[in-house]
Amino acid sequence: TRISRPEPYYNNDYINENCNLIQAFHQEINQLTEILEPAKLYLSRQELLINSKVRSDKTKKVIALQPFGSGAQITADNVLDTSARSLNRLTLQMLIRRLRQENYDIYLITDKPIPFVNSEDFIKHQPKQIRDIAASIAHCDYFVGIDSAGQHIARCLDKPGSVIMGATSAVNTSYPDYFNIIETNTEKTYMSYRLCEFDFWLAEIENSEILNLNKDQARIICDNVIDHIKKTT
């Protein structure tokens, strides 16, 4: 009899940024190290039909945009996120402006009101259920976001995309062999979640300014994203 302790955050490959969370679970539970195929997400015809309104203009490409992590707090003029995963106000506003200038429609994925953006810049479609969000992404041509649920849905649906990384590791939490990964700071201090309370707290403090980008940094990211959209859609 073997007793498994399915705690991937203590997995050696995960700690050293050599595998993602799914692969770490696979090693801990099944004692196997072969690379798993990407997960697939299957949607019903009804789910796809109900959310087809995300393509209101058939002549335009639709970009799914998820700018914030789940823990982000939106203030009147900025974004607070202790996990350092969310875009700041300047970067988000510049990215929206650039996407609109390229004549793309934008499907904004968020459950939070954002006082510093114009709602007229987005498709009037805001489903609340996760499978409806997934079905909406299925109708999009491209995904732009951060380390959050949207990127995993987009990967399951084989959508091209750009993921802007903050404090978390692209190998641990994203798909660097598939997405266009944009690292804003390669010198960041990263600590796997739950490994040690003190180290996790220290990493959050040291990484707190990673996505607090200035105008030049935001412009480089926007150029990168637009260029990749044009290459892949």
XYZ file of N, CA and C in Angstrom:
699
model
N 0.843 -1.185 0.000
C 0.000 0.000 0.000
C 0.885 1.245 0.000
N 0.547 2.160 -0.868
C 1.293 3.423 -0.932
C 0.364 4.575 -0.576
N 0.765 5.388 0.340
C -0.019 6.565 0.717
C 0.552 7.770 -0.018
N -0.277 8.389 -0.850
C 0.171 9.548 -1.621
C -0.089 10.826 -0.842
N 0.808 11.737 -0.974
C 0.620 13.067 -0.397
C 0.552 14.052 -1.559
N -0.635 14.264 -2.111
C -0.755 15.061 -3.345
C -0.587 16.561 -3.104
N 0.623 16.958 -2.764
C 0.929 18.369 -2.531
C 1.974 18.810 -3.551
N 1.526 19.344 -4.697
C 2.464 19.682 -5.772
C 3.420 20.814 -5.424
N 3.055 21.630 -4.441
C 3.916 22.759 -4.106
C 5.225 22.322 -3.437
N 5.306 21.052 -3.031
C 6.543 20.509 -2.493
C 7.290 19.671 -3.525
N 6.748 19.587 -4.729
C 7.385 18.795 -5.782
C 8.677 19.472 -6.243
N 9.740 18.706 -6.339
C 11.051 19.267 -6.649
C 11.075 19.958 -8.011
N 10.470 19.333 -9.022
C 10.450 19.946 -10.355
C 9.638 21.232 -10.364
N 8.544 21.251 -9.594
C 7.721 22.460 -9.535
C 8.478 23.589 -8.837
N 9.108 23.278 -7.722
C 9.853 24.291 -6.971
C 10.955 24.907 -7.823
N 11.594 24.092 -8.650
C 12.703 24.561 -9.483
C 12.256 25.040 -10.860
N 10.948 25.240 -11.015
C 10.367 25.781 -12.251
C 10.691 24.925 -13.477
N 10.572 23.604 -13.294
C 10.786 22.677 -14.402
C 9.501 22.030 -14.890
N 8.380 22.311 -14.221
C 7.102 21.744 -14.674
C 5.960 22.618 -14.178
N 4.773 22.379 -14.740
C 3.598 23.135 -14.314
C 2.847 22.384 -13.215
N 1.758 22.982 -12.758
C 1.029 22.425 -11.619
C 0.401 21.072 -11.955
N -0.141 20.944 -13.171
C -0.744 19.669 -13.580
C 0.304 18.564 -13.574
N 1.466 18.874 -14.139
C 2.537 17.885 -14.204
C 3.017 17.514 -12.801
N 3.049 18.494 -11.904
C 3.461 18.223 -10.522
C 2.466 17.298 -9.821
N 1.167 17.533 -10.024
C 0.149 16.627 -9.485
C 0.347 15.219 -10.039
N 0.611 15.121 -11.334
C 0.802 13.831 -12.001
C 1.977 13.076 -11.374
N 3.038 13.783 -11.085
C 4.197 13.144 -10.458
C 3.880 12.677 -9.037
N 3.188 13.527 -8.275
C 2.926 13.205 -6.876
C 1.905 12.081 -6.716
N 0.860 12.093 -7.538
C -0.222 11.112 -7.387
C 0.094 9.806 -8.110
N 0.573 9.920 -9.347
C 0.765 8.731 -10.185
C 2.207 8.245 -10.247
N 3.114 9.025 -9.677
C 4.540 8.668 -9.710
C 5.054 8.533 -11.139
N 4.529 9.348 -12.036
C 4.899 9.299 -13.449
C 5.408 10.668 -13.887
N 6.328 10.674 -14.830
C 6.954 11.930 -15.246
C 6.776 12.244 -16.727
N 6.049 11.399 -17.461
C 5.888 11.719 -18.882
C 5.070 13.001 -19.044
N 5.338 13.718 -20.115
C 4.660 14.989 -20.357
C 3.229 14.725 -20.803
N 2.275 15.317 -20.108
C 0.864 15.130 -20.431
C 0.456 16.016 -21.599
N -0.522 15.541 -22.354
C -1.097 16.353 -23.419
C -1.886 17.504 -22.802
N -1.979 18.651 -23.496
C -2.792 19.758 -22.977
C -4.240 19.329 -22.770
N -4.853 19.842 -21.731
C -6.255 19.532 -21.462
C -7.144 20.099 -22.566
N -8.284 19.463 -22.789
C -9.260 19.924 -23.770
C -10.546 20.322 -23.055
N -11.191 21.338 -23.567
C -12.457 21.804 -23.008
C -13.541 21.637 -24.064
N -14.608 20.927 -23.712
C -15.684 20.655 -24.662
C -16.917 21.458 -24.270
N -17.455 22.177 -25.244
C -18.610 23.047 -25.030
C -19.795 22.547 -25.837
N -20.982 22.743 -25.291
C -22.192 22.293 -25.984
C -22.585 23.291 -27.072
N -23.395 22.817 -27.995
C -23.894 23.701 -29.053
C -24.683 24.858 -28.446
N -25.461 24.571 -27.396
C -26.252 25.619 -26.750
C -25.349 26.679 -26.125
N -24.298 26.252 -25.440
C -23.373 27.208 -24.825
C -22.725 28.101 -25.877
N -22.341 27.501 -26.991
C -21.718 28.278 -28.061
C -22.715 29.232 -28.708
N -23.944 28.771 -28.897
C -24.961 29.610 -29.535
C -25.323 30.803 -28.652
N -25.543 30.560 -27.376
C -25.932 31.625 -26.454
C -24.873 32.722 -26.394
N -23.616 32.337 -26.495
C -22.524 33.300 -26.353
C -21.943 33.771 -27.679
N -22.627 33.444 -28.771
C -22.141 33.862 -30.093
C -22.255 35.367 -30.299
N -23.018 36.047 -29.438
C -23.174 37.501 -29.558
C -21.853 38.236 -29.349
N -20.829 37.524 -28.838
C -19.520 38.153 -28.678
C -18.951 38.552 -30.035
N -19.459 37.926 -31.099
C -19.057 38.301 -32.461
C -20.185 39.097 -33.107
N -20.441 40.259 -32.592
C -21.532 41.088 -33.105
C -21.232 41.626 -34.499
N -19.954 41.837 -34.794
C -19.537 42.316 -36.113
C -18.666 41.239 -36.749
N -19.222 40.536 -37.732
C -18.521 39.399 -38.335
C -17.277 39.813 -39.112
N -17.141 41.101 -39.395
C -16.004 41.550 -40.209
C -14.766 41.852 -39.369
N -14.919 41.911 -38.044
C -13.799 42.276 -37.173
C -13.273 41.068 -36.398
N -11.984 41.083 -36.143
C -11.407 40.088 -35.249
C -11.702 40.483 -33.806
N -11.929 39.465 -32.975
C -12.284 39.705 -31.577
C -11.140 39.250 -30.677
N -10.717 40.144 -29.799
C -9.641 39.856 -28.859
C -10.231 39.709 -27.461
N -10.026 38.550 -26.840
C -10.412 38.362 -25.441
C -9.321 38.971 -24.566
N -9.717 39.814 -23.629
C -8.754 40.534 -22.788
C -9.080 40.320 -21.318
N -8.162 39.703 -20.584
C -8.308 39.540 -19.131
C -7.140 40.242 -18.443
N -7.359 41.447 -17.932
C -6.243 42.248 -17.406
C -5.925 42.043 -15.932
N -6.836 41.393 -15.176
C -6.664 41.341 -13.725
C -6.699 39.915 -13.183
N -5.921 39.679 -12.124
C -6.032 38.449 -11.360
C -7.244 38.510 -10.447
N -7.621 37.367 -9.898
C -8.845 37.297 -9.096
C -8.776 38.133 -7.824
N -7.566 38.369 -7.313
C -7.444 39.126 -6.073
C -7.254 40.613 -6.258
N -7.322 41.089 -7.479
C -7.090 42.511 -7.749
C -8.185 43.383 -7.137
N -7.774 44.525 -6.630
C -8.710 45.532 -6.142
C -8.590 46.758 -7.042
N -9.722 47.182 -7.598
C -9.726 48.303 -8.532
C -10.133 49.565 -7.786
N -9.265 50.567 -7.786
C -9.580 51.846 -7.165
C -10.019 52.825 -8.255
N -10.263 54.057 -7.861
C -10.729 55.053 -8.830
C -9.700 55.325 -9.913
N -8.423 55.143 -9.596
C -7.407 55.504 -10.581
C -6.280 54.488 -10.746
N -6.411 53.295 -10.135
C -5.344 52.311 -10.329
C -5.794 50.925 -9.903
N -4.838 49.997 -9.892
C -5.102 48.594 -9.584
C -4.163 48.149 -8.466
N -4.721 47.502 -7.453
C -3.921 46.949 -6.361
C -4.012 45.427 -6.421
N -2.874 44.762 -6.469
C -2.862 43.300 -6.535
C -1.619 42.788 -5.813
N -1.807 42.209 -4.625
C -0.665 41.744 -3.835
C 0.067 40.584 -4.500
N -0.596 39.865 -5.413
C 0.068 38.758 -6.106
C 0.861 39.231 -7.320
N 0.797 40.528 -7.627
C 1.551 41.123 -8.745
C 1.290 40.392 -10.051
N 0.009 40.180 -10.354
C -0.355 39.520 -11.612
C -1.143 40.430 -12.545
N -1.639 41.559 -12.050
C -2.580 42.381 -12.810
C -1.895 43.555 -13.500
N -2.447 43.949 -14.651
C -1.934 45.116 -15.361
C -2.277 46.381 -14.586
N -1.401 47.359 -14.626
C -1.722 48.634 -13.997
C -2.575 49.490 -14.941
N -3.022 50.616 -14.435
C -3.929 51.474 -15.206
C -3.306 51.905 -16.527
N -2.083 52.393 -16.491
C -1.439 52.923 -17.694
C -1.321 51.851 -18.781
N -0.866 50.662 -18.411
C -0.690 49.584 -19.390
C -2.023 49.163 -19.984
N -3.046 49.024 -19.142
C -4.358 48.618 -19.634
C -4.931 49.653 -20.589
N -4.873 50.917 -20.221
C -5.415 51.964 -21.089
C -4.686 52.009 -22.428
N -3.370 51.875 -22.400
C -2.600 51.901 -23.641
C -2.917 50.685 -24.507
N -3.059 49.524 -23.892
C -3.358 48.303 -24.639
C -4.733 48.389 -25.292
N -5.716 48.874 -24.560
C -7.059 49.047 -25.125
C -7.021 50.012 -26.299
N -6.329 51.121 -26.138
C -6.236 52.117 -27.210
C -5.590 51.525 -28.463
N -4.527 50.771 -28.280
C -3.839 50.177 -29.428
C -4.712 49.132 -30.130
N -5.412 48.316 -29.372
C -6.296 47.311 -29.970
C -7.415 47.973 -30.762
N -7.965 49.052 -30.235
C -9.032 49.775 -30.936
C -8.494 50.453 -32.191
N -7.283 50.987 -32.116
C -6.676 51.616 -33.293
C -6.472 50.612 -34.423
N -6.248 49.358 -34.061
C -6.080 48.297 -35.062
C -7.422 47.728 -35.523
N -8.509 48.317 -35.048
C -9.871 47.951 -35.442
C -10.290 46.562 -34.951
N -9.768 46.149 -33.800
C -10.195 44.899 -33.189
C -11.349 45.168 -32.228
N -12.299 44.243 -32.165
C -13.290 44.268 -31.095
C -12.666 43.630 -29.857
N -13.083 44.094 -28.680
C -12.497 43.603 -27.432
C -13.585 43.001 -26.546
N -13.394 41.737 -26.193
C -14.246 41.089 -25.198
C -13.505 41.146 -23.868
N -13.973 41.986 -22.961
C -13.304 42.197 -21.676
C -13.776 41.162 -20.661
N -12.826 40.421 -20.101
C -13.142 39.401 -19.098
C -12.819 39.965 -17.721
N -13.843 40.319 -16.981
C -13.655 40.842 -15.629
C -14.970 40.768 -14.879
N -14.880 40.633 -13.569
C -16.079 40.678 -12.732
C -16.079 41.935 -11.873
N -15.246 42.909 -12.254
C -15.093 44.119 -11.448
C -15.377 45.364 -12.294
N -16.072 46.350 -11.753
C -16.209 47.623 -12.463
C -14.858 48.323 -12.546
N -14.580 48.924 -13.702
C -13.291 49.598 -13.902
C -13.574 51.062 -14.221
N -13.434 51.955 -13.259
C -13.828 53.353 -13.462
C -12.954 54.123 -14.439
N -11.747 53.644 -14.725
C -10.832 54.420 -15.563
C -10.760 53.935 -17.012
N -11.725 53.122 -17.453
C -11.816 52.761 -18.870
C -13.208 53.106 -19.379
N -13.330 53.216 -20.702
C -14.594 53.566 -21.338
C -15.322 52.291 -21.757
N -16.501 52.059 -21.213
C -17.255 50.837 -21.514
C -17.597 50.715 -22.993
N -17.603 51.846 -23.712
C -17.914 51.818 -25.138
C -16.806 51.152 -25.958
N -15.664 50.933 -25.355
C -14.558 50.284 -26.067
C -14.703 48.767 -26.125
N -15.717 48.224 -25.437
C -15.833 46.773 -25.322
C -17.153 46.252 -25.882
N -17.132 44.997 -26.276
C -18.356 44.318 -26.691
C -19.303 44.248 -25.495
N -20.574 44.509 -25.737
C -21.572 44.486 -24.660
C -21.969 43.039 -24.368
N -21.069 42.354 -23.704
C -21.294 40.935 -23.412
C -20.489 40.593 -22.176
N -21.170 40.323 -21.066
C -20.487 40.059 -19.801
C -21.113 38.858 -19.082
N -20.902 37.646 -19.586
C -21.438 36.466 -18.893
C -20.769 36.280 -17.540
N -21.491 35.678 -16.599
C -20.971 35.491 -15.243
C -20.482 34.063 -14.996
N -21.123 33.085 -15.631
C -20.762 31.692 -15.405
C -19.491 31.327 -16.172
N -18.657 30.496 -15.562
C -17.358 30.188 -16.142
C -17.470 29.485 -17.495
N -18.480 28.627 -17.686
C -18.612 27.941 -18.971
C -19.101 28.900 -20.050
N -19.870 29.896 -19.675
C -20.271 30.918 -20.647
C -19.076 31.784 -21.033
N -18.210 32.062 -20.076
C -16.977 32.791 -20.390
C -16.127 31.967 -21.348
N -16.029 30.668 -21.091
C -15.261 29.783 -21.971
C -15.851 29.760 -23.377
N -17.172 29.686 -23.469
C -17.824 29.679 -24.780
C -17.601 31.001 -25.505
N -17.535 32.088 -24.765
C -17.264 33.395 -25.369
C -15.838 33.451 -25.905
N -14.884 32.934 -25.133
C -13.497 32.883 -25.602
C -13.390 32.018 -26.852
N -14.207 30.967 -26.929
C -14.188 30.086 -28.106
C -14.530 30.846 -29.381
N -15.314 31.907 -29.265
C -15.694 32.714 -30.433
C -14.649 33.782 -30.763
N -13.668 33.968 -29.893
C -12.649 35.000 -30.116
C -11.515 34.477 -30.997
N -10.780 35.407 -31.575
C -9.654 35.046 -32.437
C -8.334 34.956 -31.678
N -8.277 35.596 -30.513
C -6.986 35.721 -29.828
C -7.247 36.068 -28.369
N -6.319 35.666 -27.493
C -6.422 35.972 -26.067
C -5.234 36.818 -25.619
N -5.518 37.867 -24.859
C -4.476 38.666 -24.208
C -4.800 38.706 -22.719
N -3.833 38.344 -21.888
C -4.138 38.374 -20.469
C -2.934 38.174 -19.591
N -3.242 37.834 -18.340
C -2.221 37.647 -17.323
C -2.368 36.224 -16.781
N -1.655 35.923 -15.714
C -1.732 34.596 -15.109
C -3.048 34.462 -14.354
N -4.083 34.009 -15.061
C -5.384 33.788 -14.451
C -6.156 32.779 -15.295
N -7.435 32.583 -14.979
C -8.209 31.492 -15.583
C -8.320 31.588 -17.099
N -8.416 32.811 -17.620
C -8.630 32.986 -19.053
C -7.578 32.318 -19.912
N -6.313 32.380 -19.491
C -5.245 31.784 -20.292
C -5.387 30.261 -20.349
N -5.847 29.647 -19.265
C -6.013 28.192 -19.250
C -7.167 27.771 -20.158
N -8.234 28.565 -20.149
C -9.351 28.298 -21.054
C -8.901 28.447 -22.496
N -8.193 29.526 -22.786
C -7.713 29.763 -24.151
C -6.813 28.627 -24.624
N -5.965 28.121 -23.733
C -5.084 27.008 -24.115
C -5.891 25.745 -24.391
N -6.889 25.465 -23.567
C -7.744 24.291 -23.784
C -8.482 24.363 -25.115
N -8.726 25.587 -25.584
C -9.448 25.800 -26.842
C -8.499 26.042 -28.013
N -7.193 25.919 -27.770
C -6.171 26.110 -28.814
C -6.219 27.501 -29.449
N -6.500 28.501 -28.629
C -6.493 29.877 -29.113
C -5.081 30.457 -29.003
N -4.627 31.182 -30.013
C -3.339 31.866 -29.866
C -3.466 32.986 -28.841
N -2.353 33.378 -28.248
C -2.461 34.433 -27.254
C -1.130 34.939 -26.747
N -1.207 36.040 -26.018
C -0.067 36.626 -25.315
C -0.400 36.671 -23.833
N 0.521 36.198 -23.007
C 0.328 36.224 -21.559
C 1.428 37.083 -20.942
N 1.012 38.133 -20.252
C 1.938 39.077 -19.627
C 2.177 38.614 -18.192
N 3.388 38.154 -17.923
C 3.696 37.570 -16.625
C 4.137 38.639 -15.630
N 3.660 38.499 -14.409
C 4.098 39.366 -13.330
C 5.017 38.602 -12.405
N 4.550 38.328 -11.175
C 5.406 37.696 -10.176
C 5.476 36.182 -10.300
N 4.541 35.580 -11.008
C 4.528 34.125 -11.084
C 5.402 33.611 -12.223
N 5.681 32.326 -12.192
C 6.573 31.696 -13.166
C 5.804 31.214 -14.381
N 6.308 31.523 -15.569
C 5.652 31.081 -16.802
C 5.642 29.564 -16.908
N 6.719 28.911 -16.502
C 6.783 27.444 -16.579
C 5.784 26.819 -15.614
N 5.684 27.345 -14.405
C 4.770 26.794 -13.404
C 3.313 27.048 -13.732
N 3.004 28.215 -14.284
C 1.604 28.641 -14.339
C 1.066 28.940 -15.732
N 1.897 28.858 -16.757
C 1.406 29.164 -18.098
C 1.914 28.124 -19.096
N 2.013 28.508 -20.368
C 2.349 27.578 -21.443
C 3.384 28.217 -22.364
N 4.644 28.297 -21.893
C 5.670 28.984 -22.690
C 5.991 28.305 -24.012
N 5.598 27.036 -24.158
C 5.811 26.354 -25.430
C 4.682 26.614 -26.418
N 3.683 27.384 -25.995
C 2.517 27.639 -26.853
C 2.210 29.130 -26.980
N 2.046 29.817 -25.858
C 1.701 31.236 -25.886
C 2.928 32.119 -26.116
N 2.647 33.347 -26.526
C 3.659 34.399 -26.558
C 3.784 34.943 -25.134
N 4.813 34.530 -24.434
C 5.004 34.929 -23.036
C 5.803 36.227 -22.980
N 5.256 37.208 -22.273
C 5.931 38.493 -22.112
C 6.366 38.628 -20.659
N 7.662 38.529 -20.430
C 8.220 38.664 -19.083
C 8.616 40.122 -18.867
N 8.041 40.740 -17.856
C 8.323 42.149 -17.604
C 9.574 42.355 -16.766
N 9.989 41.315 -16.051
C 11.171 41.441 -15.191
C 11.772 40.060 -14.964
N 12.840 39.764 -15.661
C 13.449 38.436 -15.551
C 14.264 38.270 -14.271
N 14.441 39.346 -13.516
C 15.197 39.274 -12.262
C 14.273 39.120 -11.057
N 13.018 38.826 -11.288
C 12.066 38.759 -10.186
C 12.416 37.642 -9.200
N 11.956 37.817 -7.980
C 12.096 36.794 -6.954
C 10.817 35.982 -6.936
N 10.949 34.689 -7.193
C 9.741 33.865 -7.260
C 9.757 32.803 -6.176
N 8.645 32.642 -5.497
C 8.529 31.584 -4.506
C 7.224 30.841 -4.747
N 7.324 29.532 -4.915
C 6.130 28.726 -5.157
C 5.143 28.891 -4.007
N 3.875 29.010 -4.343
C 2.836 29.186 -3.338
C 2.863 28.073 -2.294
N 2.575 28.440 -1.062
C 2.381 27.533 0.067
C 3.656 26.864 0.570
N 4.775 27.129 -0.052
C 5.994 26.442 0.372
C 6.447 26.908 1.752
N 6.447 28.208 1.956
C 6.878 28.773 3.243
C 6.223 30.135 3.388
N 5.497 30.332 4.464
C 4.757 31.576 4.648
C 5.675 32.794 4.589
N 6.821 32.727 5.253
C 7.702 33.889 5.288
C 8.277 34.180 3.905
N 8.775 33.138 3.216
C 9.350 33.334 1.888
C 8.301 33.837 0.906
N 7.077 33.326 1.022
C 5.998 33.772 0.148
C 5.714 35.247 0.394
N 5.646 35.643 1.649
C 5.410 37.049 1.990
C 6.546 37.919 1.465
N 7.800 37.465 1.647
C 8.958 38.228 1.195
C 8.946 38.393 -0.321
N 8.597 37.314 -1.038
C 8.533 37.379 -2.498
C 7.480 38.385 -2.945
N 6.330 38.410 -2.262
C 5.280 39.372 -2.615
C 5.782 40.804 -2.459
N 6.491 41.078 -1.373
C 7.015 42.422 -1.144
C 8.011 42.806 -2.235
N 8.927 41.910 -2.543
C 9.971 42.210 -3.520
C 9.422 42.313 -4.940
N 8.311 41.629 -5.213
C 7.744 41.626 -6.560
C 6.630 42.649 -6.749
N 6.325 43.412 -5.726
C 5.121 44.244 -5.743
C 5.093 45.270 -6.870
N 6.251 45.680 -7.373
C 6.290 46.715 -8.401
C 6.519 46.159 -9.812
N 6.528 44.833 -9.962
C 6.871 44.229 -11.257
C 5.973 44.728 -12.389
N 4.662 44.791 -12.154
C 3.749 45.217 -13.215
C 3.329 46.675 -13.083
N 4.001 47.424 -12.234
C 3.758 48.867 -12.157
C 4.622 49.539 -13.225
N 4.214 49.347 -14.475
C 5.055 49.715 -15.613
C 4.940 51.192 -15.963
N 6.014 51.740 -16.522
C 5.976 53.115 -17.014
C 5.555 53.129 -18.481
N 5.481 54.305 -19.059
C 4.966 54.445 -20.423
C 5.811 53.685 -21.441
N 7.116 53.760 -21.326
C 7.991 53.072 -22.282
C 7.850 51.557 -22.173
N 7.773 51.046 -20.957
C 7.604 49.606 -20.761
C 6.258 49.131 -21.300
N 5.214 49.916 -21.045
C 3.884 49.563 -21.539
C 3.841 49.574 -23.061
N 4.527 50.526 -23.677
C 4.558 50.619 -25.138
C 5.228 49.385 -25.753
N 6.294 48.921 -25.134
C 6.989 47.729 -25.628
C 6.066 46.509 -25.572
N 5.333 46.378 -24.484
C 4.394 45.264 -24.349
C 3.302 45.344 -25.407
N 2.741 46.529 -25.594
C 1.675 46.698 -26.587
C 2.173 46.379 -27.993
N 3.357 46.844 -28.337
C 3.940 46.539 -29.648
C 4.093 45.030 -29.827
N 4.565 44.372 -28.783
C 4.758 42.922 -28.814
C 3.438 42.204 -29.059
N 2.405 42.586 -28.317
C 1.092 41.946 -28.437
C 0.504 42.150 -29.827
N 0.492 43.387 -30.300
C -0.086 43.684 -31.616
C 0.647 42.924 -32.709
N 1.961 42.883 -32.626
C 2.756 42.158 -33.620
C 2.398 40.677 -33.635
N 2.217 40.083 -32.454
C 1.897 38.654 -32.386
C 0.480 38.372 -32.881
N -0.450 39.272 -32.606
C -1.815 39.103 -33.127
C -1.789 39.052 -34.649
N -1.057 39.971 -35.247
C -0.996 40.031 -36.708
C -0.339 38.787 -37.300
N 0.588 38.200 -36.579
C 1.283 37.015 -37.078
C 0.448 35.741 -36.958
N -0.476 35.713 -36.012
C -1.149 34.449 -35.691
C -2.645 34.420 -35.985
N -3.225 35.536 -36.435
C -4.667 35.527 -36.717
C -4.938 35.977 -38.151
